[in-house]
Coordinates of C-alpha atoms in Angstrom, one line a residue:
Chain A
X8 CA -6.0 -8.5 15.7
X9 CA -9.0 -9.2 13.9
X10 CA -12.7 -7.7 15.8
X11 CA -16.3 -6.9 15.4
X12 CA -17.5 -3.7 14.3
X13 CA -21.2 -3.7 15.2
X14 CA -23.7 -1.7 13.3
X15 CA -24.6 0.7 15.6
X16 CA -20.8 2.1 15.7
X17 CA -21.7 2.6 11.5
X18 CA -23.0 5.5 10.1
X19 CA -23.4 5.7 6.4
X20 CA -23.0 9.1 4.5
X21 CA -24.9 10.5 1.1
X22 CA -24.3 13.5 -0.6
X23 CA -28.0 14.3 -1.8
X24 CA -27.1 16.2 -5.3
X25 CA -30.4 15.2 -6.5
X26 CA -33.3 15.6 -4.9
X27 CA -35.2 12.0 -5.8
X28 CA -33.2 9.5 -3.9
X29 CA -35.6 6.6 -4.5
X30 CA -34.0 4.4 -6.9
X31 CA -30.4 5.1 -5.4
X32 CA -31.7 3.8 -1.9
X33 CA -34.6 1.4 -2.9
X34 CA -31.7 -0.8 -4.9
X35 CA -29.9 -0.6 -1.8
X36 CA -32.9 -1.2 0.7
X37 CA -31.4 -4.5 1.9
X38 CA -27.8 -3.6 2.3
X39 CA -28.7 -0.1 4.2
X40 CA -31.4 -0.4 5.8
X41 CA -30.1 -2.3 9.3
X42 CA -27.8 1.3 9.3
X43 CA -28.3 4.8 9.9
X44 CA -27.7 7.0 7.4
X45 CA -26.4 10.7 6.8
X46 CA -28.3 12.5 4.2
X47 CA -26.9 15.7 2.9
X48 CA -28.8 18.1 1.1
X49 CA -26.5 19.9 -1.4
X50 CA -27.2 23.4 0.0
X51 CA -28.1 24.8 -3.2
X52 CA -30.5 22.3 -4.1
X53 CA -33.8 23.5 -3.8
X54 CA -36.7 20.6 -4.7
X55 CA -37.5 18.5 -1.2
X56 CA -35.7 15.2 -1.3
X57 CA -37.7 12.3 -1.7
X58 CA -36.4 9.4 0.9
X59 CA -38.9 6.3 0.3
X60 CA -40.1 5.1 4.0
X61 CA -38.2 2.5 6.3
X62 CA -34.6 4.3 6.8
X63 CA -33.5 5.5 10.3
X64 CA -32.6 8.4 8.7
X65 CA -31.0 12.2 9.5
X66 CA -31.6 14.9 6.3
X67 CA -28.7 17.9 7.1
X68 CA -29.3 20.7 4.8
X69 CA -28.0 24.4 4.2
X70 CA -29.7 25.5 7.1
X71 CA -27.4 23.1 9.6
X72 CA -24.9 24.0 7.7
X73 CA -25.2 27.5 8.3
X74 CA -25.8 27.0 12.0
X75 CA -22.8 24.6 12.6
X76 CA -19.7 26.1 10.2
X77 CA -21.5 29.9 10.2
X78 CA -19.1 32.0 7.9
X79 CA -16.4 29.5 7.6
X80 CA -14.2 29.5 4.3
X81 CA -14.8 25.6 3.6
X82 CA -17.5 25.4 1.4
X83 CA -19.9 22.3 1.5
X84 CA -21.4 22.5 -1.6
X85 CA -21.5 20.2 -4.8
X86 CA -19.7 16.7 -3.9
X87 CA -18.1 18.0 -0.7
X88 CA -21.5 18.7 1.2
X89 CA -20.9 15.1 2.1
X90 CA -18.0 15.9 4.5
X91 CA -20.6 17.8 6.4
X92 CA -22.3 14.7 6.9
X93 CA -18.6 13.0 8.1
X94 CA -18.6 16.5 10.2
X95 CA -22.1 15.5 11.9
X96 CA -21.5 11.7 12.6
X97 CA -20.6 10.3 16.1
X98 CA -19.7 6.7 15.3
X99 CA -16.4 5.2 14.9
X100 CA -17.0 4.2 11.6
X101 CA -18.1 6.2 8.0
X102 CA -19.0 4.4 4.9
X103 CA -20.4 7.0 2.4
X104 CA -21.3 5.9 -1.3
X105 CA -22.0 7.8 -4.5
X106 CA -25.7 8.3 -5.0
X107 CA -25.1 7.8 -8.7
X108 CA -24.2 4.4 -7.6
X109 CA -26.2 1.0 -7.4
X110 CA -25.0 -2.1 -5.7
X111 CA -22.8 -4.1 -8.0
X112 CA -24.0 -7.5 -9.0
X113 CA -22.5 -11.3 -9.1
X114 CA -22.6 -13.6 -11.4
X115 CA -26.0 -15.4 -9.8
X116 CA -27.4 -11.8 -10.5
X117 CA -27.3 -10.6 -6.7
X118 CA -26.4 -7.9 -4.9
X119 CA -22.9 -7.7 -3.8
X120 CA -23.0 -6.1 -0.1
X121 CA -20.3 -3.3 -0.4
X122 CA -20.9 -1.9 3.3
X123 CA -20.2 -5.7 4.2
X124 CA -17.4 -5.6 2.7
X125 CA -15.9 -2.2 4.2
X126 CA -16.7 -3.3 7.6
X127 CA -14.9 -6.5 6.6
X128 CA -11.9 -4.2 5.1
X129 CA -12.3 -2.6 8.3
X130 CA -12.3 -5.0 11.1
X131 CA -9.2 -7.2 9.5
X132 CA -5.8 -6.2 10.0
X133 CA -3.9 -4.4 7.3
X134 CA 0.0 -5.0 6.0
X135 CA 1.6 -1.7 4.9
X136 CA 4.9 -2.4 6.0
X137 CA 6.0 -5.6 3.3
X138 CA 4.1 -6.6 0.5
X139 CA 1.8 -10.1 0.0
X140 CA 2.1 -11.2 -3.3
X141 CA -1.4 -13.6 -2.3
X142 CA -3.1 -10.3 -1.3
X143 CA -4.9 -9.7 1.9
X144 CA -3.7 -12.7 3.9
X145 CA -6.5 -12.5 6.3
X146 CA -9.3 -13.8 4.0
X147 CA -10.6 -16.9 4.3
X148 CA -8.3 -19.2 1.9
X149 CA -5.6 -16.8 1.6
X150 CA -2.2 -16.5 3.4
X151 CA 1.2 -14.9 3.8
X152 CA 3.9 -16.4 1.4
X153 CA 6.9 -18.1 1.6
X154 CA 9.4 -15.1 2.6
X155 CA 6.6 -12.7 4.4
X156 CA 8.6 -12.0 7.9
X157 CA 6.8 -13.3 10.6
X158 CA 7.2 -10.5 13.1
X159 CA 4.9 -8.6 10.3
X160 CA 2.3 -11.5 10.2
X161 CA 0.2 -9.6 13.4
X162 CA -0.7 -6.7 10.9
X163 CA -2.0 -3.0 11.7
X164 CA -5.6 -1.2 12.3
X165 CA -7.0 -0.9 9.4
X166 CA -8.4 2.6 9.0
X167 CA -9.6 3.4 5.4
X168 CA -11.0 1.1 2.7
X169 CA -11.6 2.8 -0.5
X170 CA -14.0 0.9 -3.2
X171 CA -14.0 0.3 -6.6
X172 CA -16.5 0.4 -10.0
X173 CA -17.9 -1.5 -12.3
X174 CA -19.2 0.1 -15.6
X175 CA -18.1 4.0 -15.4
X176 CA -15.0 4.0 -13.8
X177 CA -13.4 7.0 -11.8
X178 CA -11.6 8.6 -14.9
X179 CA -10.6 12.0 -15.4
X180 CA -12.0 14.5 -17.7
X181 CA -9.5 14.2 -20.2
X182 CA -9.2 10.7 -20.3
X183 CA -12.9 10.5 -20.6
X184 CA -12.5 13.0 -23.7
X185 CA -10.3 10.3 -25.0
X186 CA -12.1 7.4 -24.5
X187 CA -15.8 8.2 -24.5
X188 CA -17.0 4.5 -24.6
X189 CA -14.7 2.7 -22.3
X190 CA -16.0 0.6 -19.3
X191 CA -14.8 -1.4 -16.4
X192 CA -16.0 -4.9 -16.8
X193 CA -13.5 -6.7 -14.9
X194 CA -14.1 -7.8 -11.6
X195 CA -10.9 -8.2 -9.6
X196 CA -11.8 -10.2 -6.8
X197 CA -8.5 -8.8 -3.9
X198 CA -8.4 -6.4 -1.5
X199 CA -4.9 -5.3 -0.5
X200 CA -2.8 -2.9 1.7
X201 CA -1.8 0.1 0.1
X202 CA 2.4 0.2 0.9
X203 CA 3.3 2.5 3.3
X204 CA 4.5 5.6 1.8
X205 CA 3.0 4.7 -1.8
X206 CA 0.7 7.6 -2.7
X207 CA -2.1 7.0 -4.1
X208 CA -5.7 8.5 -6.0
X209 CA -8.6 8.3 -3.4
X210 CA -12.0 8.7 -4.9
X211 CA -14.6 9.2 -2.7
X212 CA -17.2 7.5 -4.8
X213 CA -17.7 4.3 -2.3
X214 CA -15.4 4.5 1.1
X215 CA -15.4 3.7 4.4
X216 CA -12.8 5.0 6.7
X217 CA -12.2 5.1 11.0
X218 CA -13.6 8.4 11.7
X219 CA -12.4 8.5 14.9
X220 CA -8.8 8.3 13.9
X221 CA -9.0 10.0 9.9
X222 CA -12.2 11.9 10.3
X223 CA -9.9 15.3 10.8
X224 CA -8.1 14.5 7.5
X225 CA -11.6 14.0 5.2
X226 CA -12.5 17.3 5.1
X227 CA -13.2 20.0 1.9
X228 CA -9.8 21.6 2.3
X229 CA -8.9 22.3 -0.7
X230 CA -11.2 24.2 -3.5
X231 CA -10.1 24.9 -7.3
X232 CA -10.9 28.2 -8.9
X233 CA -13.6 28.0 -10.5
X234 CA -14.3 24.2 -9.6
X235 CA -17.9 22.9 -10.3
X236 CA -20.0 20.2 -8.7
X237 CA -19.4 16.9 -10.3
X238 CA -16.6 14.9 -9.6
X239 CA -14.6 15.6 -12.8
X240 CA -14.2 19.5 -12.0
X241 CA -13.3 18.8 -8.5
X242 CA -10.0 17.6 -6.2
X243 CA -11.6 17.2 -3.2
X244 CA -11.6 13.7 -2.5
X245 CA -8.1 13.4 -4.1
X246 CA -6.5 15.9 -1.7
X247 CA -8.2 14.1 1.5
X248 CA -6.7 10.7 0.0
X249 CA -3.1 12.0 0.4
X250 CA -3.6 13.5 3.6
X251 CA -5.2 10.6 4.8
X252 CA -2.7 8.1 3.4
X253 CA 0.1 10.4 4.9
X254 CA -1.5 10.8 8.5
X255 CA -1.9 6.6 8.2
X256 CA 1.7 6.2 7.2
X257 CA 2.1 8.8 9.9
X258 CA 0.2 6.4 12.4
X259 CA 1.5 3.3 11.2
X260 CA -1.3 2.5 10.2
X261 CA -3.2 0.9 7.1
X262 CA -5.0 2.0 3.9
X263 CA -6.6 -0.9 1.6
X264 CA -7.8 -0.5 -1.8
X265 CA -9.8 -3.0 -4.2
X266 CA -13.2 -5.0 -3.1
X267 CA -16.3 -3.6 -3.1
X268 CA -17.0 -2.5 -6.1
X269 CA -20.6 -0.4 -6.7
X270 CA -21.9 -0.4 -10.3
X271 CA -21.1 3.2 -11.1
X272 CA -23.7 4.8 -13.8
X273 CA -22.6 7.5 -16.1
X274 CA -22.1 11.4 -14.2
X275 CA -20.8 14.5 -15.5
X276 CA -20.2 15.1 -19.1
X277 CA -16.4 15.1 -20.1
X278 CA -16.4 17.9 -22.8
X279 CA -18.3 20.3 -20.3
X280 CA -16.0 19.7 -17.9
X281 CA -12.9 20.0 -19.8
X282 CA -14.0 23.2 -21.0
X283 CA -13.7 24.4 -17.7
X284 CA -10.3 25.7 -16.3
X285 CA -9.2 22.8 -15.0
X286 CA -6.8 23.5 -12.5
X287 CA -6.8 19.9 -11.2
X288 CA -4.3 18.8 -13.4
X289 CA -1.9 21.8 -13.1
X290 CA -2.2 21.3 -9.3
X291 CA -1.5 17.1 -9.0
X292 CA 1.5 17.6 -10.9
X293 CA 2.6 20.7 -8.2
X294 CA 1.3 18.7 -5.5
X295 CA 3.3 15.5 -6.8
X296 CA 6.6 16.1 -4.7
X297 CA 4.7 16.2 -1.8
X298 CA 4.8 12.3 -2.2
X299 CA 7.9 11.6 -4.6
X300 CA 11.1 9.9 -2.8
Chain B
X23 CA 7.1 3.3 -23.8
X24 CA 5.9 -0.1 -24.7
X25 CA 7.9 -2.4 -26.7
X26 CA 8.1 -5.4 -28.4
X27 CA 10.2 -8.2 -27.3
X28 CA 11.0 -10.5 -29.9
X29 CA 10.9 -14.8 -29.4
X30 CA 14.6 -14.6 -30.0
X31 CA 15.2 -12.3 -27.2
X32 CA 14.1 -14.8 -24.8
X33 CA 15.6 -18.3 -22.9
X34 CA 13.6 -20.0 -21.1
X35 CA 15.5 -21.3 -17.7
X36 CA 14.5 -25.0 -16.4
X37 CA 16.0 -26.7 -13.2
X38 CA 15.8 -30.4 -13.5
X39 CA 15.8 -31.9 -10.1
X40 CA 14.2 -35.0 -11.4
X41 CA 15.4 -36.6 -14.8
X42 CA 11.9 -37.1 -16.2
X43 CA 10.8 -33.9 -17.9
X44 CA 8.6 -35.6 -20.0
X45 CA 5.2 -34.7 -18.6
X46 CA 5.9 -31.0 -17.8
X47 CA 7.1 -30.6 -21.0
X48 CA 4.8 -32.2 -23.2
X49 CA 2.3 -29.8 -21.3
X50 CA 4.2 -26.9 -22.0
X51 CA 5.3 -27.6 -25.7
X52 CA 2.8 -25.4 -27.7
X53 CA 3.9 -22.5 -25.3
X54 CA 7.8 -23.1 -24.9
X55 CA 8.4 -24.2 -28.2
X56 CA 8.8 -21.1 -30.2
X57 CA 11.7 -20.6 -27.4
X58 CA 14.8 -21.6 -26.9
X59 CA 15.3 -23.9 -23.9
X60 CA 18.1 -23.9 -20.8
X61 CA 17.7 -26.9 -19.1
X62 CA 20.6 -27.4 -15.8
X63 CA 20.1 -30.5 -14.1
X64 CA 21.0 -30.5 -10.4
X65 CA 23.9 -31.8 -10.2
X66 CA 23.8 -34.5 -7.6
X67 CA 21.3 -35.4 -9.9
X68 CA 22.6 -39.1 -11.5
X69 CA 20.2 -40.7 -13.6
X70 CA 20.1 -39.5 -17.7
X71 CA 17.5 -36.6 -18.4
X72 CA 14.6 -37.4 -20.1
X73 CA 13.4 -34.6 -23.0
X74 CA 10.8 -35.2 -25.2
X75 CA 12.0 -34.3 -28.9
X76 CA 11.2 -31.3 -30.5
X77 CA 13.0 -28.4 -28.4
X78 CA 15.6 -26.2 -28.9
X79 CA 17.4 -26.6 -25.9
X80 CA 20.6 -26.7 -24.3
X81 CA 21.3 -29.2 -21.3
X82 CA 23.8 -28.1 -18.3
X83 CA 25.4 -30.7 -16.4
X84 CA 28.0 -30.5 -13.2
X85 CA 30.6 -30.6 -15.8
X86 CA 29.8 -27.6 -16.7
X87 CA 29.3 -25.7 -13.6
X88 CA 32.8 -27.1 -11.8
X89 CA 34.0 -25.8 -15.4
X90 CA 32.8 -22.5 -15.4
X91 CA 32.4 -21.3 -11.9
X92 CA 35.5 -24.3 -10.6
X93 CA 36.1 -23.9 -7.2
X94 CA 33.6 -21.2 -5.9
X95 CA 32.1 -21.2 -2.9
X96 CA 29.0 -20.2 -4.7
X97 CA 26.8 -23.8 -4.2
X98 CA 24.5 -24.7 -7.7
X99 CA 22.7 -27.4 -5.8
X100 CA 18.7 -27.9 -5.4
X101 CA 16.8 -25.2 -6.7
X102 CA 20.1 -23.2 -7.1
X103 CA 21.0 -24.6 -9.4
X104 CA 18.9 -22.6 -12.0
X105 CA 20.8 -19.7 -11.2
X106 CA 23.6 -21.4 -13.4
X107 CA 21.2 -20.9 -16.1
X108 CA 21.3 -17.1 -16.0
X109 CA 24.3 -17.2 -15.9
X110 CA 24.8 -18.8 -19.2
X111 CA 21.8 -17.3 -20.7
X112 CA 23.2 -14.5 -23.3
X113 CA 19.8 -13.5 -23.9
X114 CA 18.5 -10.1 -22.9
X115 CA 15.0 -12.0 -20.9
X116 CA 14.9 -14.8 -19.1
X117 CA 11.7 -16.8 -17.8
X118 CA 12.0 -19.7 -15.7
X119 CA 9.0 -21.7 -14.3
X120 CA 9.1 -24.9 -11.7
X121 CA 9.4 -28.6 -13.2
X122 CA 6.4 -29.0 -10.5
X123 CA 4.6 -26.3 -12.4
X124 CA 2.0 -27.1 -15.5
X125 CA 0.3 -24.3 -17.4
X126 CA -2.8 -23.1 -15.5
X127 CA -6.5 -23.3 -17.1
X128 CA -9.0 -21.0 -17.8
X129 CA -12.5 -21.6 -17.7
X130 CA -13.2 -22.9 -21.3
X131 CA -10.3 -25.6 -19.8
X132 CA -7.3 -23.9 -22.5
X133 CA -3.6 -23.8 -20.6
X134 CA -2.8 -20.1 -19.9
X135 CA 0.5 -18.8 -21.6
X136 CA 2.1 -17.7 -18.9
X137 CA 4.9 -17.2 -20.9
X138 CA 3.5 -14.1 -23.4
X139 CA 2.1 -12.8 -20.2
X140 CA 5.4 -12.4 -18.7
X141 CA 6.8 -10.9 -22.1
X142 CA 3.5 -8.5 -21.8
X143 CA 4.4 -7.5 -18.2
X144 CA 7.8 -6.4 -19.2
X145 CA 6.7 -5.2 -22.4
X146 CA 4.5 -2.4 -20.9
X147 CA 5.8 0.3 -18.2
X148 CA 5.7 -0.5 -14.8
X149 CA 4.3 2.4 -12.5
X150 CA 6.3 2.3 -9.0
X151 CA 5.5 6.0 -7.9
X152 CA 2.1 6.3 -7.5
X153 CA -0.3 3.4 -6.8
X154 CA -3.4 2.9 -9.2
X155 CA -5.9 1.5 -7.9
X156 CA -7.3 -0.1 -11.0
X157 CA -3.7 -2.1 -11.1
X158 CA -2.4 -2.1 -14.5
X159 CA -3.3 1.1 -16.2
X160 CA -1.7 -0.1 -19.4
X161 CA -3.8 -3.0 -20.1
X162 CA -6.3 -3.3 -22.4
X163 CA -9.7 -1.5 -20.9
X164 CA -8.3 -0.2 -18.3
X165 CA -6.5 3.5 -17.6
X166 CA -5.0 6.2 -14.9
X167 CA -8.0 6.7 -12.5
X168 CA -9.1 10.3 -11.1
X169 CA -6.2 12.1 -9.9
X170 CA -3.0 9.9 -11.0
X171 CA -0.4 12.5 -11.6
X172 CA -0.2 12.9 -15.5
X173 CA 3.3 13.7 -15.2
X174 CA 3.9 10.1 -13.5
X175 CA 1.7 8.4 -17.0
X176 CA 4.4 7.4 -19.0
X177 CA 5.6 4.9 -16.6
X178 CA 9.4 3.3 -16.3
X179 CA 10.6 0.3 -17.6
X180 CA 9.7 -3.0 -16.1
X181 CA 12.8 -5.4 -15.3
X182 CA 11.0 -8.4 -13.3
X183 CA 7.4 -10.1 -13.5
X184 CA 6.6 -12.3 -10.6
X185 CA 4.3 -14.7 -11.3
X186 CA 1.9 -16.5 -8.9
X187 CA 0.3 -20.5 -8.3
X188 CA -2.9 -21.9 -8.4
X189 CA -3.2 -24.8 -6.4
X190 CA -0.6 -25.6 -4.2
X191 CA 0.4 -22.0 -3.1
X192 CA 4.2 -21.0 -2.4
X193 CA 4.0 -21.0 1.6
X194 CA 6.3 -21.7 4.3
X195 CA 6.7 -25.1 6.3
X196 CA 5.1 -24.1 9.2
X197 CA 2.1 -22.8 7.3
X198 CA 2.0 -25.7 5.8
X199 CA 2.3 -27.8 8.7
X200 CA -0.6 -25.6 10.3
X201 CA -2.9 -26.1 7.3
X202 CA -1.9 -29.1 5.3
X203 CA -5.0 -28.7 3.6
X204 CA -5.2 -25.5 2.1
X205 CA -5.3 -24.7 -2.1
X206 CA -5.2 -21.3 -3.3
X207 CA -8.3 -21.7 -5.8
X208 CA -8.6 -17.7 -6.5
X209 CA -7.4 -16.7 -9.9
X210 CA -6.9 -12.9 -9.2
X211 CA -7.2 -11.4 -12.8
X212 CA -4.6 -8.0 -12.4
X213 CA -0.9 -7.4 -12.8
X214 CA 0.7 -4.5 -10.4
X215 CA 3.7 -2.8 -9.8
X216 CA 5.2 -3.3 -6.4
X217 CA 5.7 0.0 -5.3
X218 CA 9.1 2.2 -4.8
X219 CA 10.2 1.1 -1.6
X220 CA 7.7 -1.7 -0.6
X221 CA 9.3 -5.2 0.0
X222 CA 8.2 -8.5 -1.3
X223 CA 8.6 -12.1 -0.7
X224 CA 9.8 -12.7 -4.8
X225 CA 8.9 -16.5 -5.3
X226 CA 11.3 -18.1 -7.9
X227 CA 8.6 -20.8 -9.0
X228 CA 7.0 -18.7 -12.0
X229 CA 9.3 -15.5 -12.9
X230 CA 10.3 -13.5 -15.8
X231 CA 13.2 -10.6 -15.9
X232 CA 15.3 -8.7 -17.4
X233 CA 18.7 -10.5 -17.4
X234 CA 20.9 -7.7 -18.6
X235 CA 19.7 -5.5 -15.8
X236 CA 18.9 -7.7 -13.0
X237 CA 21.1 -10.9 -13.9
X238 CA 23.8 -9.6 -11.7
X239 CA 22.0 -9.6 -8.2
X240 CA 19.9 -13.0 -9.5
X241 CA 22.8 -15.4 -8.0
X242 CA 22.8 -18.1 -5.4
X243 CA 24.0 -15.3 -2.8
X244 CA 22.3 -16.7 0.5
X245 CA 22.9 -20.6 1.7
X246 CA 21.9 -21.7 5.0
X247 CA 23.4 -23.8 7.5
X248 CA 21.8 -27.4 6.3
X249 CA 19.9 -26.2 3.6
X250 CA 18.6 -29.0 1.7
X251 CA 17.1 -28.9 -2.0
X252 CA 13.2 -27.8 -1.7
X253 CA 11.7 -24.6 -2.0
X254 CA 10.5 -24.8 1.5
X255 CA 14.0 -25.3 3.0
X256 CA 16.0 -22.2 1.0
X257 CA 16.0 -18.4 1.3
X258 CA 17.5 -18.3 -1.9
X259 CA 15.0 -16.6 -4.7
X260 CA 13.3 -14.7 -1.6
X261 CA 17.0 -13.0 -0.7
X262 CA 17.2 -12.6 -4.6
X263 CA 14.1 -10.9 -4.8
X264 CA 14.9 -8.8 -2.1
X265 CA 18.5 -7.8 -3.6
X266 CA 16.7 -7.0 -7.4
X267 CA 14.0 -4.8 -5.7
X268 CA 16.7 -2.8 -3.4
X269 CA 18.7 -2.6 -7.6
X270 CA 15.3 -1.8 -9.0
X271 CA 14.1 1.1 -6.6
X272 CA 17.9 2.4 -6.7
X273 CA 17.8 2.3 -10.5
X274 CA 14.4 3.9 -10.7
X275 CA 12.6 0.8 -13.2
X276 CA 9.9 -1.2 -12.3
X277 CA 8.9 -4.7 -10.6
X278 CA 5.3 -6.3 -11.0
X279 CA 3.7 -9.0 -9.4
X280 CA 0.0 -10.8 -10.2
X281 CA -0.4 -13.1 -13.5
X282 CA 0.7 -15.0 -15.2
X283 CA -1.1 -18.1 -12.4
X284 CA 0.5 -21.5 -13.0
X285 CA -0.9 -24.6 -11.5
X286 CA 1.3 -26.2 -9.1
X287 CA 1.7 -29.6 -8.2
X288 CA 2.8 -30.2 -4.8
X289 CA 6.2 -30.2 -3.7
X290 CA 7.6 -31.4 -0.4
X291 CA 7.2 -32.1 3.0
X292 CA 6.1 -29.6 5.0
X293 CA 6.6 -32.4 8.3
X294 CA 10.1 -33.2 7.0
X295 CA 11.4 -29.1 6.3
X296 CA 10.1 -28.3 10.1
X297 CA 12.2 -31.1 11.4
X298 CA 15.5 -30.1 9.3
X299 CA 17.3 -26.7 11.4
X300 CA 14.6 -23.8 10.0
X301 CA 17.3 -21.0 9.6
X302 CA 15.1 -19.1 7.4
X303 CA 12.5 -17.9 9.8
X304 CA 15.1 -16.6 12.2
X305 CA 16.7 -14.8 9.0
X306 CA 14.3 -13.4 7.7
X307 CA 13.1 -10.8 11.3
X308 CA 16.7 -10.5 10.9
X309 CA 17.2 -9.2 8.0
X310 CA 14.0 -7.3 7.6
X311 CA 15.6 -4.0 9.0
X312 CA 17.6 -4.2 5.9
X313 CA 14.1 -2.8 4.4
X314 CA 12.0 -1.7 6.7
X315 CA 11.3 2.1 7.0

């Protein structure tokens, strides 16, 4: 069941919310740079972007977006100008990463290769229907247990694999408030298949996903009132993550979580955000019974 | 929602299918010897049980079972005959660990407590409704990522911790037979709840529950036609796990899988299981109806 995703069928995807991408892609020269990538200009930034030389590169800004969605309702900006970039891509496959995020690094001090990884995610089969208590059974050195039925062993298309952090993990404004200093230090080193029918919270900080099949469902559908640009104020990504969980449940198809993880720096400032409305909250726990059993 | 369990609280459950237990527990003392001990030897078993001093512990014999149980169809033999243990535990947790097993090392080379880690996993809430994808949220440095519904925070009670193996992994005979060579060398550092409605293979080598919930569904149900006494030739703790998760689920408490890791020796022949009638394989695809969705 297992293939080869070549990496011409791989675009990669970056919300531009800043306009000096040369650290952000510089740090990841040697893990992009064989791809092409995506780059979104948040519309309403106005400073050029600064993309250091050597990327087979495409920059979409306000103007495209204008042209392609005209006076459409979704609105691209902040965070979810990104999608326009999932909008615009004609491969198979999507792998879009935070540009507050640097590759993560082992313990010999290199680079891990996230988009490796993905494609990796990607190209193995996934097990939503029983769980492995070994993990993915498909890596090397790993296996279904005593007990996993065999008629299950064959697995399912894997068709989203959604990344972790190191340092500043994905936390919510309030539990930021609460826990200003906290970090992520530990390296869990598994991938598994989300269960079928398990919800569960998708960032979209470090994905990669089967546009073909989920592209539809990874779209900025849903806007809070009053919702601002950094992740913390927004629900976009968590909103496409149970629509695209459900569609692959739907499909029969599977959702992994864990490996890669990107080293995540610090974005968005807790208090500000909290003093927002923050209609996330309210709206998760409305949304809930749309997964409870 | 946390709690403390207390020492007291606590047997821990040993099947003797070989008299010596002098090595595994010497290696275990400065973990098992706060606790009091249940020690059933198989009873086909002949030879006098070797214990080192020291332990609290109580020794079961086939005395005992033909005097308790008598005539019942229900067969105490092999690995089964742990079971009798829980039975005559009257303690509110039991943790029972393979006479193959020996306490797992970290890196500085100090044995692992898998026995405080199973107390820890039952001690803290279990999470079965929504997945989070930085597993444990109740562990130390860790927390509720980015759009985990707050209502679902508080988690339900955990009533079963399902430990896993370093070294010689808990697979099947055929896998075995296919890869004779293979050692599970990856010490994945997470606990996580199984979710609501996902099945698992439940090994019986390295687990910890809650006996006063899940006692009653923790029996030598399933026997096969020609079963004979090792792991790899019974269904019995995988049909068990499969029974508590169904009670779990129904009952709305939680089941987790991950650490505690103890380092297994190996334990019989994968050659000699294929040749014996493998019921298990055929019951397993035909029984997995009886979960799947």
């Amino acid at each position: 069941m297992s293939f080869k995703i070549n990496d011409n069928e791989v675009d990669i995807v970056i919300a531009a919310l800043r306009p000096d991408l040369t650290i952000f892609l510089e740090e990841w020269r040697p893990i992009f740079s064989r791809f092409h990538l995506i780059i979104v200009k948040e519309p309403d930034l106005e400073a050029d972007l600064q993309i250091p030389h050597g990327f087979d590169h495409h920059v979409y800004t306000k103007s495209d977006i204008e042209r392609v969605v005209g006076a459409s309702l979704i609105d691209f900006s902040g965070h979810s100008c990104r999608y326009f970039g999932y909008l615009m891509s004609s491969k198979k496959y999507v792998i879009s990463i935070d540009e507050d995020c640097l590759p993560a690094r082992n313990a010999a001090g290199h680079p891990i290769d996230a988009v490796a990884q993905h494609i990796n995610n990607l190209e193995t089969p996934a097990t939503p229907f029983y769980f492995n208590t070994l993990y993915d059974p498909f890596r090397e050195g790993a296996d279904f247990v005593r007990g996993y039925p065999f008629s299950l062993r064959d697995g399912v298309g894997c068709v989203l694999s959604s990344g972790l952090w190191l340092n500043v993990a994905d936390y919510d404004a309030p539990t930021r408030a609460v826990r200003p200093n906290e970090r992520n230090a530990r390296y869990v080193d598994a991938v598994m298949t989300v269960p079928l029918q398990s919800m569960m919270p998708l960032s979209g900080i470090n994905i990669g996903f089967d546009r073909e099949i989920l592209g539809p469902a990874l779209v900025p559908a849903l806007r809070l009132k009053g919702e601002g640009k950094q992740r913390l104020e927004t629900m976009g990504d968590i909103w496409c993550g149970m629509c695209a969980k459900t569609v692959s449940d739907h499909l029969r198809l599977g959702v992994k979580t864990g490996l890669p993880y990107v080293w995540r720096n610090g974005s968005g400032n807790a208090w500000e955000s909290l003093r927002r409305e923050w209609g996330g909250v309210k709206l998760m726990e409305e949304i809930v019974p749309f997964s409870s059993r």
